[in-house]
Short mmCIF file of C-alpha atoms in Angstrom, two decimals:
data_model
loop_
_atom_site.label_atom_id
_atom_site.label_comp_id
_atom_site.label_asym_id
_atom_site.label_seq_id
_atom_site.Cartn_x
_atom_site.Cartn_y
_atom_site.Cartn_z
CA UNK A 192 80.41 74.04 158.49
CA UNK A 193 83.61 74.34 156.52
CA UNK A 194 86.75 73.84 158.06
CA UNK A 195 89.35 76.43 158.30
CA UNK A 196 92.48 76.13 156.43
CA UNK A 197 95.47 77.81 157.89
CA UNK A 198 98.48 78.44 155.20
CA UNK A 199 101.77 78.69 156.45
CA UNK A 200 103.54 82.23 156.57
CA UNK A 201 105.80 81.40 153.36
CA UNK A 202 102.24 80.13 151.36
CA UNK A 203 100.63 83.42 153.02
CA UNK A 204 103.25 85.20 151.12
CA UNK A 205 103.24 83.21 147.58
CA UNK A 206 99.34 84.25 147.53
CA UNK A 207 100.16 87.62 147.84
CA UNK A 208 102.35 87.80 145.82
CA UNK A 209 100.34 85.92 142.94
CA UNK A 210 97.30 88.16 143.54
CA UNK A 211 99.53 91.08 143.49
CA UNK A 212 100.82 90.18 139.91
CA UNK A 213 97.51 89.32 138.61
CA UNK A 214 96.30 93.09 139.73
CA UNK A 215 99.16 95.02 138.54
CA UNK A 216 99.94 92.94 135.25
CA UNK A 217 98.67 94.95 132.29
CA UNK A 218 96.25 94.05 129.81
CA UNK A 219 97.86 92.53 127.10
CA UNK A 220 96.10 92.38 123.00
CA UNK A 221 97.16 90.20 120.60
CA UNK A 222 97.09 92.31 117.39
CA UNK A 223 94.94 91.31 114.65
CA UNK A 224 96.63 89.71 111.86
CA UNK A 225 94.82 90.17 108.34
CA UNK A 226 94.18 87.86 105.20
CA UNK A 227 92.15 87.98 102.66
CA UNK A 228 89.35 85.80 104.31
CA UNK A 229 88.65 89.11 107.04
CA UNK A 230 90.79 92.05 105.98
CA UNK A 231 87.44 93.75 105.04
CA UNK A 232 85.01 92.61 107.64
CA UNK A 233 87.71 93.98 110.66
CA UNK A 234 88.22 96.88 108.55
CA UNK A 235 84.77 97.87 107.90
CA UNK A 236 83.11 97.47 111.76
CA UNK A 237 86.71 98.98 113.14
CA UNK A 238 85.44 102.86 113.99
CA UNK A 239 89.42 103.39 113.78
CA UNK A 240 92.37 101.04 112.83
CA UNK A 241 95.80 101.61 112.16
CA UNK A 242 97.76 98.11 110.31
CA UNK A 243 101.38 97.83 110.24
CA UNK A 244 102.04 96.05 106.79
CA UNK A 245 105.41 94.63 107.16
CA UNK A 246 107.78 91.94 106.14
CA UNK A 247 109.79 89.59 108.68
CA UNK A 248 112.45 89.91 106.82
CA UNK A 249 112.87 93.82 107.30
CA UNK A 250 115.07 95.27 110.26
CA UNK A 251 112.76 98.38 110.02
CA UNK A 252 109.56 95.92 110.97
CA UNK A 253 111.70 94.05 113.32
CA UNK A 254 112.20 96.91 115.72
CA UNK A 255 108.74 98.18 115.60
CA UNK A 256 107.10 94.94 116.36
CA UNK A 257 107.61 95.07 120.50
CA UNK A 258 106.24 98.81 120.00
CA UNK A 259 103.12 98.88 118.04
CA UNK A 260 101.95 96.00 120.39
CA UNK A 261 103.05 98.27 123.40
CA UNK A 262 100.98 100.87 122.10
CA UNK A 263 98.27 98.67 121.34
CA UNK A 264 97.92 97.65 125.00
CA UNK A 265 97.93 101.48 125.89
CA UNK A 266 95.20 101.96 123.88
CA UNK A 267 93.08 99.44 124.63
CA UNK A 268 93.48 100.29 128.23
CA UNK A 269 91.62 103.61 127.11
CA UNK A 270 89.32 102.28 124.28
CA UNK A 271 88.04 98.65 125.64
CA UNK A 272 85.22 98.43 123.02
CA UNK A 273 86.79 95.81 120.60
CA UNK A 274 85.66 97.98 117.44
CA UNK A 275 86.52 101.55 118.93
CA UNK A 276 90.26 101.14 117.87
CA UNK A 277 91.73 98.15 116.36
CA UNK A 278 95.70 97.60 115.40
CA UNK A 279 96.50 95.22 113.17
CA UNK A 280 99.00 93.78 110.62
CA UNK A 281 99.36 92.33 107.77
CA UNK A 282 102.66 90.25 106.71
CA UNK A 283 103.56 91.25 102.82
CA UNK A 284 104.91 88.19 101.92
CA UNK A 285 102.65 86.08 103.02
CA UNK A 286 99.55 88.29 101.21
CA UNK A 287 101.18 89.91 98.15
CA UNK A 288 97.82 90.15 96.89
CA UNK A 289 96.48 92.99 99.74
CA UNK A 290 100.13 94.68 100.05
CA UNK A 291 99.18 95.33 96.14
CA UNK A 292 96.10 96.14 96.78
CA UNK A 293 96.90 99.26 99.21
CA UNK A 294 100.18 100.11 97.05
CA UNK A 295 102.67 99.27 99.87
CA UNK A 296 106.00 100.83 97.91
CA UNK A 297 108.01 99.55 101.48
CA UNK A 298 108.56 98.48 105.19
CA UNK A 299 107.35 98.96 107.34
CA UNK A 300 104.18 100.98 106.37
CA UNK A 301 101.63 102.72 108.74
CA UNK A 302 98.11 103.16 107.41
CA UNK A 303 95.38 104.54 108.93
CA UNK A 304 91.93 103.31 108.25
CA UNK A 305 88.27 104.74 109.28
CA UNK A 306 85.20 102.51 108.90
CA UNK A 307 87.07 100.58 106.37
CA UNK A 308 87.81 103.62 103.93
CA UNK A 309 91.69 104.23 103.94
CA UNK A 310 93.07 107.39 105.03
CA UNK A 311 95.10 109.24 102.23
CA UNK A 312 97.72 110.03 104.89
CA UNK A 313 99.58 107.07 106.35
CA UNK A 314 101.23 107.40 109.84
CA UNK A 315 105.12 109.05 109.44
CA UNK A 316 105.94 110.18 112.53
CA UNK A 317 108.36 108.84 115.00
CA UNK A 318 108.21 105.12 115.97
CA UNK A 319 107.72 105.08 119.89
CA UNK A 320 104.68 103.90 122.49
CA UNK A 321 103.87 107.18 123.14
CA UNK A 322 103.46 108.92 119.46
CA UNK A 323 101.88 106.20 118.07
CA UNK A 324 99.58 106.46 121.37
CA UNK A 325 98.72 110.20 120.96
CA UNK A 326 98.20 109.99 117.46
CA UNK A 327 95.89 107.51 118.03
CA UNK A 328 93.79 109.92 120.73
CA UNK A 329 94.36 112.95 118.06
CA UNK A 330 92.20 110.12 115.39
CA UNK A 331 89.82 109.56 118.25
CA UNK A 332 89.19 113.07 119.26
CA UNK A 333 86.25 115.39 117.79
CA UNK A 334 87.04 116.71 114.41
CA UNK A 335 83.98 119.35 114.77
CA UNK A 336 84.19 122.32 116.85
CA UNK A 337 80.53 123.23 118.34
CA UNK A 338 79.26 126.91 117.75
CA UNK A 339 77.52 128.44 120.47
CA UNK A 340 77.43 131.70 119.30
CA UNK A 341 77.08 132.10 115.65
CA UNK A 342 79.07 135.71 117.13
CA UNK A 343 81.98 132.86 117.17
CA UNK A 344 82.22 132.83 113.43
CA UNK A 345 83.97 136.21 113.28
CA UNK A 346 86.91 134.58 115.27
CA UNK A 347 87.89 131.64 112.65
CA UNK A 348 91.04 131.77 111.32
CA UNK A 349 90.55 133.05 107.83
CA UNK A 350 94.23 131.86 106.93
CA UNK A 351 92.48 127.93 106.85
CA UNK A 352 89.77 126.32 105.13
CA UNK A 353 86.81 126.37 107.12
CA UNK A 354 83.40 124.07 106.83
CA UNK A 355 80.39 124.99 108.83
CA UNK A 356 77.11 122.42 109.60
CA UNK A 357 74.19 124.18 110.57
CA UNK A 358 71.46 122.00 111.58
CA UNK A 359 67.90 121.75 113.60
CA UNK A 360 69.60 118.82 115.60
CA UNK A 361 72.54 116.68 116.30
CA UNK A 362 70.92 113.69 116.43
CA UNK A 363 69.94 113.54 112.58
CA UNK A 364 71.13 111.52 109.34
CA UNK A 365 72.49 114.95 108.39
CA UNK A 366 74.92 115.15 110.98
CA UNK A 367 75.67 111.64 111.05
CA UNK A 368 77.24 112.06 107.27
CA UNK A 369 78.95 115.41 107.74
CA UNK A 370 80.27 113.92 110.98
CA UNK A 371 81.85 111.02 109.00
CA UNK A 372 83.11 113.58 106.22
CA UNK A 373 85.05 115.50 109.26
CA UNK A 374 86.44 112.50 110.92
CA UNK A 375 87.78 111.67 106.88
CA UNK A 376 89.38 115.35 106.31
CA UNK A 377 89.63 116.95 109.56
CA UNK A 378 93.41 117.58 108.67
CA UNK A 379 92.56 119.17 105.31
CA UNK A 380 89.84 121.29 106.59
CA UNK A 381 88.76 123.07 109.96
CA UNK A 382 85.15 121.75 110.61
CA UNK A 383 82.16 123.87 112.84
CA UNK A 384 78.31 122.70 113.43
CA UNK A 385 75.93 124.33 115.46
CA UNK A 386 72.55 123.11 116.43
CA UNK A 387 69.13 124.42 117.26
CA UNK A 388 68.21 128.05 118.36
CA UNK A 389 72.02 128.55 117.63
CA UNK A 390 71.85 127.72 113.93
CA UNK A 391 68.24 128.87 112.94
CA UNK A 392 69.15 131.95 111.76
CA UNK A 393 71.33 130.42 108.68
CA UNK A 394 68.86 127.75 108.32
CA UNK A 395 66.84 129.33 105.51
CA UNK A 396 65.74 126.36 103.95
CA UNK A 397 66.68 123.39 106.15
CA UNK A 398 69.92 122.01 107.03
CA UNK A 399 73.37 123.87 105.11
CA UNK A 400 77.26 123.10 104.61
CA UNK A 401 78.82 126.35 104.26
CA UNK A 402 82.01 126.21 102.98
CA UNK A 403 84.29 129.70 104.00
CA UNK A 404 87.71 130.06 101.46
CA UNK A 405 90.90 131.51 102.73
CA UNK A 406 90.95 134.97 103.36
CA UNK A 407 87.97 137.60 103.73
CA UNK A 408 87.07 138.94 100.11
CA UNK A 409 86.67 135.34 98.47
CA UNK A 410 82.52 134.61 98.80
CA UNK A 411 81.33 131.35 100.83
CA UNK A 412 80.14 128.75 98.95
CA UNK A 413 76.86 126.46 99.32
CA UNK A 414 76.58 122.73 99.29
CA UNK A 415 73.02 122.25 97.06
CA UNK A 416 73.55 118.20 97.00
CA UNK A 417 71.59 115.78 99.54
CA UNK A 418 72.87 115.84 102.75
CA UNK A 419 71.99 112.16 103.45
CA UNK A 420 74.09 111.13 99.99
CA UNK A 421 77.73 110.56 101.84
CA UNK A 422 79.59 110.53 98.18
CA UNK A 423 77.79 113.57 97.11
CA UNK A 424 79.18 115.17 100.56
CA UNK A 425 82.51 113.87 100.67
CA UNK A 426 83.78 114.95 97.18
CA UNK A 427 81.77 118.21 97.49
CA UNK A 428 84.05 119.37 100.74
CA UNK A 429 86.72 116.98 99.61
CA UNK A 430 86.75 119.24 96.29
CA UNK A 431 86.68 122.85 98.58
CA UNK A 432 89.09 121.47 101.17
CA UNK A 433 92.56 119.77 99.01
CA UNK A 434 93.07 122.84 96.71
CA UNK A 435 93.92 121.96 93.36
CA UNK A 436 97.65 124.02 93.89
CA UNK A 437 98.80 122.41 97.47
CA UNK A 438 101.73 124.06 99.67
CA UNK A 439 104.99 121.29 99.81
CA UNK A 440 106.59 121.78 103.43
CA UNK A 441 109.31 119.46 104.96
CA UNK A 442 106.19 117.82 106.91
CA UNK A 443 103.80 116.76 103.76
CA UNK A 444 107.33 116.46 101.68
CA UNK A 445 107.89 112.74 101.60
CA UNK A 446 104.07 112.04 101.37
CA UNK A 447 104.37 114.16 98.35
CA UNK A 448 107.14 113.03 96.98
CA UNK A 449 105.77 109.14 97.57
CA UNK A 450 102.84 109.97 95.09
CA UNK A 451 105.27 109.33 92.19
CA UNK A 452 103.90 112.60 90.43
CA UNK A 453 106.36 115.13 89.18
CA UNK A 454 106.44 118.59 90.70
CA UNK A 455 105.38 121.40 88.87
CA UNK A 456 106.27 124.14 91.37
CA UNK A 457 105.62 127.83 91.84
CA UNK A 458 108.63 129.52 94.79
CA UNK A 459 107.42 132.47 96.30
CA UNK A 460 108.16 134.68 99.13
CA UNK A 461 105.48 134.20 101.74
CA UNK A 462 103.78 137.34 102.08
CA UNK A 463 103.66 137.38 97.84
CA UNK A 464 100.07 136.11 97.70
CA UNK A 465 99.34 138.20 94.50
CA UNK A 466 101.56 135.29 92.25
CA UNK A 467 100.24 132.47 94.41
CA UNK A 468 96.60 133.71 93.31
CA UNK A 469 98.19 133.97 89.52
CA UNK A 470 99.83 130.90 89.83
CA UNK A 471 96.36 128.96 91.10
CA UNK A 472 94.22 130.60 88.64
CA UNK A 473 96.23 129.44 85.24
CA UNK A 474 97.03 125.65 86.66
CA UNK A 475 93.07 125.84 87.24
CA UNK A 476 92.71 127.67 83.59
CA UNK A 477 95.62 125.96 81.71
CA UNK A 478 95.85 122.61 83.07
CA UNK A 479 92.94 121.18 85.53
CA UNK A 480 93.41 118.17 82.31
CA UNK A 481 96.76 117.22 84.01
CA UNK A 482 95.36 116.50 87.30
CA UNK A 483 96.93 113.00 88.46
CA UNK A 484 99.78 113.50 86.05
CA UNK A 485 101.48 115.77 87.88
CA UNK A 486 101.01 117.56 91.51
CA UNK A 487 100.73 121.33 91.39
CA UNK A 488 102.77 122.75 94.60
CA UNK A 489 103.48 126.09 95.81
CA UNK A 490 107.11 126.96 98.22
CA UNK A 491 108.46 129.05 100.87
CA UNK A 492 111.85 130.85 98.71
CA UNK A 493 113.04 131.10 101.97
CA UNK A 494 112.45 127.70 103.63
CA UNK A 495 113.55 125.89 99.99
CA UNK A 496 116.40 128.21 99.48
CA UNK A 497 118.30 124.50 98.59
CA UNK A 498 116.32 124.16 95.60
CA UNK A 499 116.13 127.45 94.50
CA UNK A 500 120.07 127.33 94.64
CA UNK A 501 119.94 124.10 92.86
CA UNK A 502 118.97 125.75 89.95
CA UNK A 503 121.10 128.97 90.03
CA UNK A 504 118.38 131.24 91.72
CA UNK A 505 117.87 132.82 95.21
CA UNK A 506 115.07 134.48 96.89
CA UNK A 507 115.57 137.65 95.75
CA UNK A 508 114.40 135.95 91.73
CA UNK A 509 111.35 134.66 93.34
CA UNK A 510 108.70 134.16 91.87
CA UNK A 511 109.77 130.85 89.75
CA UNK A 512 108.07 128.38 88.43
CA UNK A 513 110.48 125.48 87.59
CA UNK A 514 108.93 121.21 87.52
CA UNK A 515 111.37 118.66 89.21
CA UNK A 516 110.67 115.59 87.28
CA UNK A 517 112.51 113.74 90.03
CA UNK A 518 114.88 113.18 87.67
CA UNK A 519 116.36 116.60 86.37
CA UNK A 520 114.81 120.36 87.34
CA UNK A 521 113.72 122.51 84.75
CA UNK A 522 113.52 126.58 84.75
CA UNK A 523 110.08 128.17 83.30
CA UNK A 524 111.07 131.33 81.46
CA UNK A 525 109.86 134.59 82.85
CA UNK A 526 106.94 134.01 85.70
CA UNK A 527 105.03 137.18 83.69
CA UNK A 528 104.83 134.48 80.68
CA UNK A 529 102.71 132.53 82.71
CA UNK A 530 99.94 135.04 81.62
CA UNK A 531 100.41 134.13 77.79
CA UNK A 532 97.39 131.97 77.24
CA UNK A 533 99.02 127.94 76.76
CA UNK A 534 102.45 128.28 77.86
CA UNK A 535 102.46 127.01 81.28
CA UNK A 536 100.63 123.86 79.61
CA UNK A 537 103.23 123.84 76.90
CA UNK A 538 105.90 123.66 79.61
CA UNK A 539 104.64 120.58 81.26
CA UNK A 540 103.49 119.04 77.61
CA UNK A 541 107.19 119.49 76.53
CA UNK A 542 108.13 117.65 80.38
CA UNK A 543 105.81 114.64 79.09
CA UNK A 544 107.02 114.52 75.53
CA UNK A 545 110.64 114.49 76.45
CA UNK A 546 111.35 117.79 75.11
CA UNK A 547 112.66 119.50 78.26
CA UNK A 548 115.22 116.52 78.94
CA UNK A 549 116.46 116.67 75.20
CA UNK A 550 116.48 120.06 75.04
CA UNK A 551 118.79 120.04 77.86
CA UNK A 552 120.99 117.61 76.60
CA UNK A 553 121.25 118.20 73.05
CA UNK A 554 119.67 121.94 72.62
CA UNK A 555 116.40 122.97 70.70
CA UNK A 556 114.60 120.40 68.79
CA UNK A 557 114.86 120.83 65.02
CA UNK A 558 111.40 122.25 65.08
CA UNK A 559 112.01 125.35 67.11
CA UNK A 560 115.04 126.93 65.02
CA UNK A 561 115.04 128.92 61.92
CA UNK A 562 114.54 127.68 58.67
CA UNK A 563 118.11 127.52 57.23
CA UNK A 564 119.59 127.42 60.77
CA UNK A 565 122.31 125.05 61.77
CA UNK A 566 121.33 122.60 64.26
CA UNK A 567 124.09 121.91 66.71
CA UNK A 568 124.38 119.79 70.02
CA UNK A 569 124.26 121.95 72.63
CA UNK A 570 125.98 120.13 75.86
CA UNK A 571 124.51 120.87 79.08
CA UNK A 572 123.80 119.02 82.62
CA UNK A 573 120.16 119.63 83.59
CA UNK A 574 120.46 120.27 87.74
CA UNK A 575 119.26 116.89 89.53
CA UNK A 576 116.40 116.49 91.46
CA UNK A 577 116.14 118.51 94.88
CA UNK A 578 112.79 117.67 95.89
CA UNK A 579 113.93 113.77 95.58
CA UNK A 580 115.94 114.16 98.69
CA UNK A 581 112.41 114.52 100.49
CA UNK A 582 111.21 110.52 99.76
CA UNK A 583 111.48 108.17 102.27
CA UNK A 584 114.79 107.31 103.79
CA UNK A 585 116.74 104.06 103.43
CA UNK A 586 117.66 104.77 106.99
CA UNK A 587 114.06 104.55 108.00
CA UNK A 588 112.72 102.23 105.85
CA UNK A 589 112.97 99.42 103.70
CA UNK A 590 112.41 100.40 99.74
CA UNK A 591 110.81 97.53 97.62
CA UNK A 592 112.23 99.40 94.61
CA UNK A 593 115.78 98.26 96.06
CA UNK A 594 115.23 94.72 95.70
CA UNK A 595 116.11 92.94 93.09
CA UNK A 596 113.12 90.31 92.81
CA UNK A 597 109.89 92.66 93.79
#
């Protein structure tokens, strides 16, 4: 038999006390730091991970340190598995090599990455435990929306772009890959599935993406690929949900402006959808060969009244067409011209040749005056960029492009 042991009041206490520490003392993770021996092999087996890539050196990264690893601990209170949600890091100057790799233009950045494939939208919100925490849950969540009524479909909001699944079963391959295209552009697109006795009626043939345009007279739109094929899916609702013209906002403006493109930019009232629709159809006619050379945006007149001001207009002009080159703005003539077939190419040819910033400076180009004519300088300030104002902050970050060595 085993002989009691009595402790002493104070020692009776001490145990407490540990054993009340070791129950109430949170869970603590030690965030994953990433080289180029197992950047990819975390990445690809993490079902969500967001990576601070930083610099120790960077006041910005400092202060966020002590709060991303709050937030981790949050988290993995909620999401134990060890691949559900990962947060990592990755210290710039020690790995040049990946910071170049993902484009990291300054510090701290936030990027988001799902099963390895990087999101195209990095994390910009505010820097606490808690946003970081419910943008997190908002990653985890469902992206697709279960019909139980095909009745339900009259409901959607027509104003978004809407995908719909229909398939014999949720537990297929098809799923599985229009699942993982949802998780991918859930904030692009509104996605729908619905399974079974539901979905038979619009399962013809077998298994269907419908894709449903804004509004109510456009027609939907099939998906004839294989549904297995998750490249032939993604870039087929990829294509249908990040419209070729996109709509610049003070939320999506410094992610925008961070893609180094210039604006070409169409400012309309809001309820003037007749020269949006004009506007989208001759960027698709006139220049789908500038895609990646220059981002095609549409604008509130009344929520940009700054820029619109910037260069001598108002609402009441709208609609105008005018490119911010980041630099200087520039004015397209009359928006009626954008109906001649090749001018609204010409403009943005005469933006990469150089034309529009001489012409501003020094007048029309020899070539475009009268035979006989006098050429003459023809002083003039070009407005400065507006839309610049929109890139990151120095107050908020710290911009490689403001050091002298990088």
């Amino acid at each position: 038999m085993n002989p009691v042991v009595f402790l002493s009041l104070r020692d009776l206490r001490c145990s407490l006390l540990l054993l009340v520490t070791w129950v109430f003392t949170p869970v603590t993770t030690e965030i994953t730091s990433l080289d180029t021996e197992n950047i990819d092999d975390i990445l690809n087996n993490a079902d969500v991970a967001l990576v601070n890539f930083y610099a120790d050196w960077c006041r910005f990264s400092q202060m966020l340190h002590p709060i991303f690893e709050e937030a981790s601990n949050v988290i993995k209170e909620e999401y134990p598995n060890a691949n559900q949600v990962v947060f990592a890091r990755v210290d710039c100057d020690q790995h040049s090599d990946i910071a170049q790799r993902y484009r990291i233009s300054k510090y701290p950045t936030l990027k988001l990455f799902r099963n390895g494939m990087m999101m195209k939208r990095e994390y910009r919100g505010q820097r606490s435990v808690k946003a970081l925490a419910d943008y997190i849950r908002q990653q985890k969540s469902d992206p697709i929306q279960e019909l139980h009524d095909l009745a339900e479909i009259s409901t959607l909001d027509r104003s978004k772009r809407n995908i719909i699944g229909y398939f014999e079963q949720k537990d297929s391959d098809h799923y599985r890959v229009f699942e993982r295209v949802a998780s991918i552009l859930h904030d692009d697109c509104a996605f729908f599935a619905a399974f079974g006795a539901v979905s038979k009626p619009e399962r013809y043939s077998g298994d269907s993406i419908i894709y449903k345009p804004p509004g109510h007279s456009a027609p939907d739109m099939v998906y004839l690929g294989s549904m297995t094929n998750f490249d032939g899916t993604y870039n087929w609702i990829q294509d249908k949900c990040v419209p070729l013209v996109r709509e610049i906002t003070f939320e999506n403006g410094e992610e925008l402006t961070e893609e180094g493109l210039p604006f070409l930019i169409l400012f309309h009232m809001k309820e003037d959808t007749e020269s949006l629709e004009i506007f989208q159809n001759e960027v698709a006619r006139q220049l789908i060969s500038e895609k990646g050379t220059i981002n095609f945006l549409h604008a509130d007149c009344d929520k940009f009244r700054h820029p619109l001001l910037h260069i001598q207009k108002t609402p009441a002009d709208c609609p105008v067409i005018a490119i911010d080159s980041f630099r200087h703005m520039y004015v397209f003539g009359d928006f009626k011209d954008v109906l001649v077939p090749g001018k609204l190419k010409q403009f943005v040819s005469d933006l990469h040749s150089g034309k529009l910033h001489r012409e501003f400076h020094h007048g029309p180009d020899p070539t475009d005056t009268a035979p006989g004519q006098e050429v003459q300088d023809v002083a003039s300030s070009p407005p400065e960029s507006s839309f610049q104002k929109l890139a990151p902050s120095e107050y908020r970050y710290t911009l490689l492009r403001d050091r002298d060595e990088l």
